[in-house]
Coordinates of C-alpha atoms and ligand atoms in Angstrom, one line a residue:
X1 CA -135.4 -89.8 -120.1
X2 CA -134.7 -93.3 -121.0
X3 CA -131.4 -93.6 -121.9
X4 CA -129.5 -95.1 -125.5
X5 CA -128.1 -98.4 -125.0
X6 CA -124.1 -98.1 -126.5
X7 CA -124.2 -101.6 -128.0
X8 CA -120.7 -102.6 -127.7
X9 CA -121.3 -106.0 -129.5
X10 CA -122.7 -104.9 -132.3
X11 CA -119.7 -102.5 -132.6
X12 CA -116.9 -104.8 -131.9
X13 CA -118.0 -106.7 -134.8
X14 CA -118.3 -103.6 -136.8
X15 CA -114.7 -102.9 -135.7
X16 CA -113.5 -106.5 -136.2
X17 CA -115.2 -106.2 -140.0
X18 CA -113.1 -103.1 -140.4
X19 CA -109.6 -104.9 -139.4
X20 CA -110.4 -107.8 -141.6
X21 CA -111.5 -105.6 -145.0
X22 CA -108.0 -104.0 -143.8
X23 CA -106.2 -107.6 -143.6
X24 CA -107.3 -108.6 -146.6
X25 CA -105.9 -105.2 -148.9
X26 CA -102.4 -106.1 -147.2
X27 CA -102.5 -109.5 -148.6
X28 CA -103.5 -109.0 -151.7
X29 CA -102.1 -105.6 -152.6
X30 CA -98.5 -106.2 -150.1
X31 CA -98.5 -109.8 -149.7
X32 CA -98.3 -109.0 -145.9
X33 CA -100.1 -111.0 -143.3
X34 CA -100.2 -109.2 -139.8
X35 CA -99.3 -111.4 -136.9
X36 CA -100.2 -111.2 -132.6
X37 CA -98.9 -113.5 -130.4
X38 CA -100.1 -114.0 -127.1
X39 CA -97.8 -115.6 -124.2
X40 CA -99.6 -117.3 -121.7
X41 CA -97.7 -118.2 -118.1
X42 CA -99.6 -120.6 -115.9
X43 CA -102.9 -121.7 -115.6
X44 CA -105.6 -119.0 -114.4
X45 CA -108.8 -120.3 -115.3
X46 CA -110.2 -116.6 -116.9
X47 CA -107.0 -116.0 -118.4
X48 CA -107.2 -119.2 -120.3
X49 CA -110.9 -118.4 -121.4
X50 CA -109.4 -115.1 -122.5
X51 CA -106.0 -116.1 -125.0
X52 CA -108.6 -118.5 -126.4
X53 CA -111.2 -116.0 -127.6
X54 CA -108.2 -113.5 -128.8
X55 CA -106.8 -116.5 -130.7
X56 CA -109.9 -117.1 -132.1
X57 CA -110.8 -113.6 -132.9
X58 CA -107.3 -113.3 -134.6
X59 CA -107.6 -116.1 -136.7
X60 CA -111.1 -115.1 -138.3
X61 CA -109.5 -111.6 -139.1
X62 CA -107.6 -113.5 -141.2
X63 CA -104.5 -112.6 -139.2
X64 CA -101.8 -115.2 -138.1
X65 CA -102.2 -116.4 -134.3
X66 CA -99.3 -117.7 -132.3
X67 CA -99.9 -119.0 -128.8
X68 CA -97.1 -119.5 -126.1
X69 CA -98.1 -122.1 -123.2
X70 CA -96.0 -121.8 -120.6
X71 CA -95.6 -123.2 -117.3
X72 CA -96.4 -121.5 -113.9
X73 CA -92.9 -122.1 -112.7
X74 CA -91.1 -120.8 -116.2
X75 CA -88.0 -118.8 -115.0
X76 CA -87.8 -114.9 -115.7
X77 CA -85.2 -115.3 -118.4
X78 CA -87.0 -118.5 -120.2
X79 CA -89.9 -115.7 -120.2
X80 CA -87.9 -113.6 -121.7
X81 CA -86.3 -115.6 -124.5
X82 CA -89.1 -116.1 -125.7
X83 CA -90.3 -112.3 -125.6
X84 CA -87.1 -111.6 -127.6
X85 CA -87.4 -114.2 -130.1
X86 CA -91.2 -112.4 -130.9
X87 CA -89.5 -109.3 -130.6
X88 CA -87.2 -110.8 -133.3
X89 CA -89.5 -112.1 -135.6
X90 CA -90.9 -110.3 -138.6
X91 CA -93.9 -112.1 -139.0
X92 CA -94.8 -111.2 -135.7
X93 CA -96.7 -107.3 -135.1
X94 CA -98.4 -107.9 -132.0
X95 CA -96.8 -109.2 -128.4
X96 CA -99.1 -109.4 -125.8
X97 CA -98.0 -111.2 -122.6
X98 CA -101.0 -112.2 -120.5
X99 CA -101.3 -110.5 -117.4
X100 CA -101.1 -111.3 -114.1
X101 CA -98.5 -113.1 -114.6
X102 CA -97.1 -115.5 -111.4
X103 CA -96.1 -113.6 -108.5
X104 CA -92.1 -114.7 -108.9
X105 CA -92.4 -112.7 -112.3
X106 CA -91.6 -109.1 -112.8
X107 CA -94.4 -107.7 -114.5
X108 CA -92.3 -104.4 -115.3
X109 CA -89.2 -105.8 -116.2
X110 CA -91.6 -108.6 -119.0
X111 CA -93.4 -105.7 -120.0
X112 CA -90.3 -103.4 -121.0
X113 CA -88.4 -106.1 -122.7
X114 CA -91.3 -106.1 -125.7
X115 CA -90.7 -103.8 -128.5
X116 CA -92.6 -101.2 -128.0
X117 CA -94.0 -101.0 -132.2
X118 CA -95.5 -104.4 -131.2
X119 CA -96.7 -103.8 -127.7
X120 CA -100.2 -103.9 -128.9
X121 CA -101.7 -103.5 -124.9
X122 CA -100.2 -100.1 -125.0
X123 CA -98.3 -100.8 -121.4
X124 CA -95.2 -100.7 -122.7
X125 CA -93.3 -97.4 -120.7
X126 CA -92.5 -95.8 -124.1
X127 CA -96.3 -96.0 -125.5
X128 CA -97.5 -94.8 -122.3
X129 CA -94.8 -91.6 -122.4
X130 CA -96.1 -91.1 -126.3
X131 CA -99.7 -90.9 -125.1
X132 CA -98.9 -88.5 -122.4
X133 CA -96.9 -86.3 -124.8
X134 CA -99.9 -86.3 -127.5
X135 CA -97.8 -88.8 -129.7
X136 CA -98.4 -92.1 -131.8
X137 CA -97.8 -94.8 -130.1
X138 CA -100.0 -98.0 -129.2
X139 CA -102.9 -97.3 -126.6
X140 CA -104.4 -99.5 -124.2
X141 CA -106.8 -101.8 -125.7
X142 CA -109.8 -101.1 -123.2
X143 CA -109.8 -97.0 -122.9
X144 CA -109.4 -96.9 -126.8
X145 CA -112.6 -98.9 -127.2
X146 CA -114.1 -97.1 -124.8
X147 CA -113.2 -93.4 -127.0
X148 CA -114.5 -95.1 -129.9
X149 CA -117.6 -95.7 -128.6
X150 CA -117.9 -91.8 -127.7
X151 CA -116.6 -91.1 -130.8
X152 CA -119.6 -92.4 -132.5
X153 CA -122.2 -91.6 -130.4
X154 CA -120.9 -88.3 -130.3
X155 CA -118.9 -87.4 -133.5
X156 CA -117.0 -84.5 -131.7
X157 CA -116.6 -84.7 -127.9
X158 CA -114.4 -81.9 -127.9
X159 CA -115.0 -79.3 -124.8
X160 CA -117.0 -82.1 -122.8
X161 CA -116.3 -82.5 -119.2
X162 CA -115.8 -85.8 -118.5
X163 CA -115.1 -87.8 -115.2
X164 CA -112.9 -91.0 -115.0
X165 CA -113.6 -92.9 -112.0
X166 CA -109.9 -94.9 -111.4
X167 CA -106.4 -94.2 -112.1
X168 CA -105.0 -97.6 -112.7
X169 CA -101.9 -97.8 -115.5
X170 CA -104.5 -100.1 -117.7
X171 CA -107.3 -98.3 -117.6
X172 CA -108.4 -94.8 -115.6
X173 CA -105.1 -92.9 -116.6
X174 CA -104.9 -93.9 -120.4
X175 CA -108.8 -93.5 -121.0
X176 CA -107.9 -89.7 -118.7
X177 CA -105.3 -88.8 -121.4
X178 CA -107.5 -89.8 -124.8
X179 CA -110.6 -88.1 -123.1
X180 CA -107.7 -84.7 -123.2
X181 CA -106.2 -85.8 -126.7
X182 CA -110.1 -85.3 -128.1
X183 CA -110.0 -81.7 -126.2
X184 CA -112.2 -82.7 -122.9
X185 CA -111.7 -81.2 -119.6
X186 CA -110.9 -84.5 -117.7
X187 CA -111.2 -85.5 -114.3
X188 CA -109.9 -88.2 -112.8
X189 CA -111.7 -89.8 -109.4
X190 CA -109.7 -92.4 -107.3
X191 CA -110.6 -93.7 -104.0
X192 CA -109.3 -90.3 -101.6
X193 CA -111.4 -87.9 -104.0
X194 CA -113.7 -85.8 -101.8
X195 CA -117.5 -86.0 -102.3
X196 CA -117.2 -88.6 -105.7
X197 CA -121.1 -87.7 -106.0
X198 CA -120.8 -84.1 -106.7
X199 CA -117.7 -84.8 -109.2
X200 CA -119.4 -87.6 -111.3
X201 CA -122.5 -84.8 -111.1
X202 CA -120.4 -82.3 -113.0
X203 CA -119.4 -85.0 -116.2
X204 CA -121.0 -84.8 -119.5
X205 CA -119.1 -88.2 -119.8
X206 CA -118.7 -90.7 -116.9
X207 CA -116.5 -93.5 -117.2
X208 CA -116.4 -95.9 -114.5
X209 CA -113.5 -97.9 -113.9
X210 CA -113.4 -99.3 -110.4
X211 CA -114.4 -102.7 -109.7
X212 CA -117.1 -102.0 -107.0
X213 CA -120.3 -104.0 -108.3
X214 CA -123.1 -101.2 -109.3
X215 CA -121.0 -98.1 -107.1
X216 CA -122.5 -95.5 -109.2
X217 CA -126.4 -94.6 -108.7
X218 CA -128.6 -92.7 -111.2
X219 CA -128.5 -89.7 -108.7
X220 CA -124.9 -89.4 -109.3
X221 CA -125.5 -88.4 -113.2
X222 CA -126.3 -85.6 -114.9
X223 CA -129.6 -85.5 -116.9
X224 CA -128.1 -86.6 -120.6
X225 CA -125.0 -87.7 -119.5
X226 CA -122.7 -90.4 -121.5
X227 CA -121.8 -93.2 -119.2
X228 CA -119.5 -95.8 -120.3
X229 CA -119.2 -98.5 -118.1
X230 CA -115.6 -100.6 -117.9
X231 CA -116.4 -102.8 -114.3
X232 CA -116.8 -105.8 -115.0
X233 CA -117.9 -107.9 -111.8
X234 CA -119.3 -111.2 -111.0
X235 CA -122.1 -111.5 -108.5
X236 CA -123.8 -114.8 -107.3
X237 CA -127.4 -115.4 -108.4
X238 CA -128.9 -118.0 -106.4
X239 CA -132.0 -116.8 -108.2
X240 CA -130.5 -118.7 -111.3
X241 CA -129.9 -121.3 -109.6
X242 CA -127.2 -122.8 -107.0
X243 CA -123.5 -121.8 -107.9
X244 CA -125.1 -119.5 -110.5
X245 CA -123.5 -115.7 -110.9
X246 CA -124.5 -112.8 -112.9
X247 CA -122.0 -110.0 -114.6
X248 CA -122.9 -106.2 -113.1
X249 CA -120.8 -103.1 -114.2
X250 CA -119.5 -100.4 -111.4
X251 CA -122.8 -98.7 -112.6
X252 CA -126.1 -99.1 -111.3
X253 CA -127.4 -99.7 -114.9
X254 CA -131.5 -99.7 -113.8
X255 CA -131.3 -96.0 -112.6
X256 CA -128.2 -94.4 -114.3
X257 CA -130.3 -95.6 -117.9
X258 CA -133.1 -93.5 -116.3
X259 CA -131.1 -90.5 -116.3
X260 CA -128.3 -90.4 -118.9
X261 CA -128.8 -89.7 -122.5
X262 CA -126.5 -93.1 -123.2
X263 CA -124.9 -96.0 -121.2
X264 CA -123.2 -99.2 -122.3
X265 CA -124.7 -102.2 -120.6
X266 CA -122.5 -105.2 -118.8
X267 CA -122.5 -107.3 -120.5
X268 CA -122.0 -106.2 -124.3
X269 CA -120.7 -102.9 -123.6
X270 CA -117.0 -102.1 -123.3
X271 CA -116.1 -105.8 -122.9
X272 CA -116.4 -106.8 -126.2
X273 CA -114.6 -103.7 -127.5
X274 CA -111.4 -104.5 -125.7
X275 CA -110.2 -108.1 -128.1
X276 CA -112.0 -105.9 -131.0
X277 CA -109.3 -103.4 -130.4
X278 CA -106.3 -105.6 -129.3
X279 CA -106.9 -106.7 -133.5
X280 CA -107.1 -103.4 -134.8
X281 CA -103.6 -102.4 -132.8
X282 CA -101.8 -105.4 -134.4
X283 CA -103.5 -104.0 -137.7
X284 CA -101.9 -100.8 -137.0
X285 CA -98.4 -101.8 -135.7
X286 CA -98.4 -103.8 -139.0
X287 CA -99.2 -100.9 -141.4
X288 CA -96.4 -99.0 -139.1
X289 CA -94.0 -101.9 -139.3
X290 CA -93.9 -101.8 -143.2
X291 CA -94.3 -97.9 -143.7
X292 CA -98.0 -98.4 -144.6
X293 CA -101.3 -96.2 -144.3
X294 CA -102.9 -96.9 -140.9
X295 CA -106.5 -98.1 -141.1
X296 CA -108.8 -94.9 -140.7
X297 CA -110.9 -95.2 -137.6
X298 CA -109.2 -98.2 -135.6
X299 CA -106.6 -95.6 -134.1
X300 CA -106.8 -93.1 -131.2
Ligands
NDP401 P1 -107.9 -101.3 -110.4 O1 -108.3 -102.1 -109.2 O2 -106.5 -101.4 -110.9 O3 -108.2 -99.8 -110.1 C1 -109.4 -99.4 -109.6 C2 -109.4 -97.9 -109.4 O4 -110.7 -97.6 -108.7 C3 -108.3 -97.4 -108.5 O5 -107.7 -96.2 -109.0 C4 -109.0 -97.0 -107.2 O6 -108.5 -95.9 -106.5 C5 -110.4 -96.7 -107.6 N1 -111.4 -96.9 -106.6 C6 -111.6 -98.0 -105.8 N2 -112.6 -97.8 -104.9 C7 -113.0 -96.6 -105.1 C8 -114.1 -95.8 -104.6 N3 -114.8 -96.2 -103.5 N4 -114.3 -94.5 -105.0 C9 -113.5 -94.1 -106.1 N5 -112.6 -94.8 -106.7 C10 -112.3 -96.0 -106.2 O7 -108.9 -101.8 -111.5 P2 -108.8 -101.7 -113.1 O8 -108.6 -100.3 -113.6 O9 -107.9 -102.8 -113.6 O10 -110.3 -102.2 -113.5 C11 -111.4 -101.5 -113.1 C12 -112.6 -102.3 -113.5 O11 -112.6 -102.5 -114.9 C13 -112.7 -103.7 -113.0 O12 -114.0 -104.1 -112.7 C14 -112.2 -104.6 -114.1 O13 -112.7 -105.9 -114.1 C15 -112.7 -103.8 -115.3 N6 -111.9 -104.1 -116.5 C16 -112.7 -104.3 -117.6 C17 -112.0 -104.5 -118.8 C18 -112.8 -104.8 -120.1 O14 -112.4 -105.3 -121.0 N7 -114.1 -104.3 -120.1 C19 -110.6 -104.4 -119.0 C20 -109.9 -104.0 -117.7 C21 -110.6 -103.9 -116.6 P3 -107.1 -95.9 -105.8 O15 -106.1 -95.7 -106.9 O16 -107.1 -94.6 -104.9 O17 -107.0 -97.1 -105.0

């Protein structure tokens, strides 16, 4: 079995199509345009590479983009002015704070002072108490592109078993509970689970969320298995050339596609799905904002 590549790009921009036909009936029929902001503290190369493309990505939704630079050394409470002044602002849907932040920071204490209708990265505690009740609330950018993808290549995944390998709060425990909002039997693998192999052997889905380059072999997966592949890692490549590096998932993409029915390559599988749905959450905390209709298909 050879198997079908889940093209994330190609469905980011269908997604990113769909908030923009979305941004464009609020401005004409409501006169509403929806609004992220993105706060930035410090100077971290990939974090920088990263606010840049969501800026981007924002303004060709035809949404409004605001960026906050700030300083490495910008005090807790400076941070936090400016969180409430978003928080206060009506033009503003979206919040997202850029993590990591500097280590003098509170992460926790940054992340609970945004309101959690605009906490469009779903890390807010209240959104991630809603998810684990089975309410609405915003969801983590990365797992919800992730069940979006299964969505389509599955229309119902309802009764699956499916595997999560991590339980981080970003990641492995959010993707866990929308993989049991759609009815799966989930469960999840961390680094103390005994014999990993035989779990992941069990899935009908697999999604890997680890951060260990290419962890999971072909002869992990079941025949026809879904595999959705989060890792992103960065491996050198002299064979490119010197200082060159390559991108590998936590899968080992040449053998799982052997064996699974679909995988999502790295790069242009979930990667691209993640700023796709970061826009469709501000779209949604919008629509919610001013009593309006949610966008069909861009929610969990
Ligand atoms: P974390 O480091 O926060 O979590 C990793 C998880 O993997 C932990 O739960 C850990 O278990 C588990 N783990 C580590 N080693 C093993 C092992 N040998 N066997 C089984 N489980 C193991 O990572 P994140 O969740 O933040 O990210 C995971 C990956 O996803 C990374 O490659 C990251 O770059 C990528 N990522 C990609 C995004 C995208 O947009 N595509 C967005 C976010 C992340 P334990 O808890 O026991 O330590």
């Amino acid at each position: 079995m050879t198997a079908r590549i889940i093209d994330g790009k190609a469905f980011a921009a269908r997604v990113r199509e769909k908030v923009k036909d979305h941004v464009t009936r609020l401005k004409e029929d409501h006169g509403i345009t929806p609004g992220l902001a993105v706060v930035l503290v410090g100077e971290d190369p990939a974090s920088q590479v990263y606010v840049r493309s969501k800026g981007k990505q924002t303004v060709e939704a035809g949404m409004k983009s605001v960026e906050y630079k700030l300083d490495a050394d910008t005090s807790e409470e400076d941070l936090l002015k400016v969180v409430q002044q978003l928080n206060d602002d009506p033009e503003i849907h979206g919040i997202l704070v850029q993590l990591p932040l500097p280590k003098h920071l509170n992460e926790d204490l940054v992340i609970g002072s945004i309101d959690p209708a605009k906490d469009v990265d779903g890390f807010h505690i209240s959104n991630v108490g809603l998810l684990g009740t089975g309410q609405k609330s915003m969801v983590p950018c990365t797992p919800l592109g992730c069940l979006m993808m299964l969505r389509d290549h599955h229309g119902s995944i309802s009764g699956m078993d499916a595997v999560v390998i991590g339980r981080s709060n970003i990641v492995g425990k959010p993707m866990a509970q929308l993989l049991l909002g759609d009815s799966c039997t989930v469960t999840i693998a961390h680094s103390r689970t005994r014999d990993l192999p035989e779990v992941v052997r069990r899935a009908d889905i697999v999604v890997a969320a680890v951060g260990r380059p290419e962890m999971v072999p072909g002869d992990w997966i079941k025949p026809g298995a879904t595999v959705i592949d989060v890792g992103i890692n960065r491996l050198d490549a002299p064979e490119k050339g010197e200082g060159k590096t390559r991108l590998v998932g936590d899968v080992e993409y040449e053998s799982c596609a052997k064996v699974a029915g679909a995988i999502t390559p790295v790069p242009g599988g979930v990667g691209p799905m993640t700023i796709a749905c970061l826009l469709a959450n501000t779209v949604t905390a919008c629509c919610r904002a001013n009593g309006l209709p949610e966008p069909e298909g861009l929610t969990a």
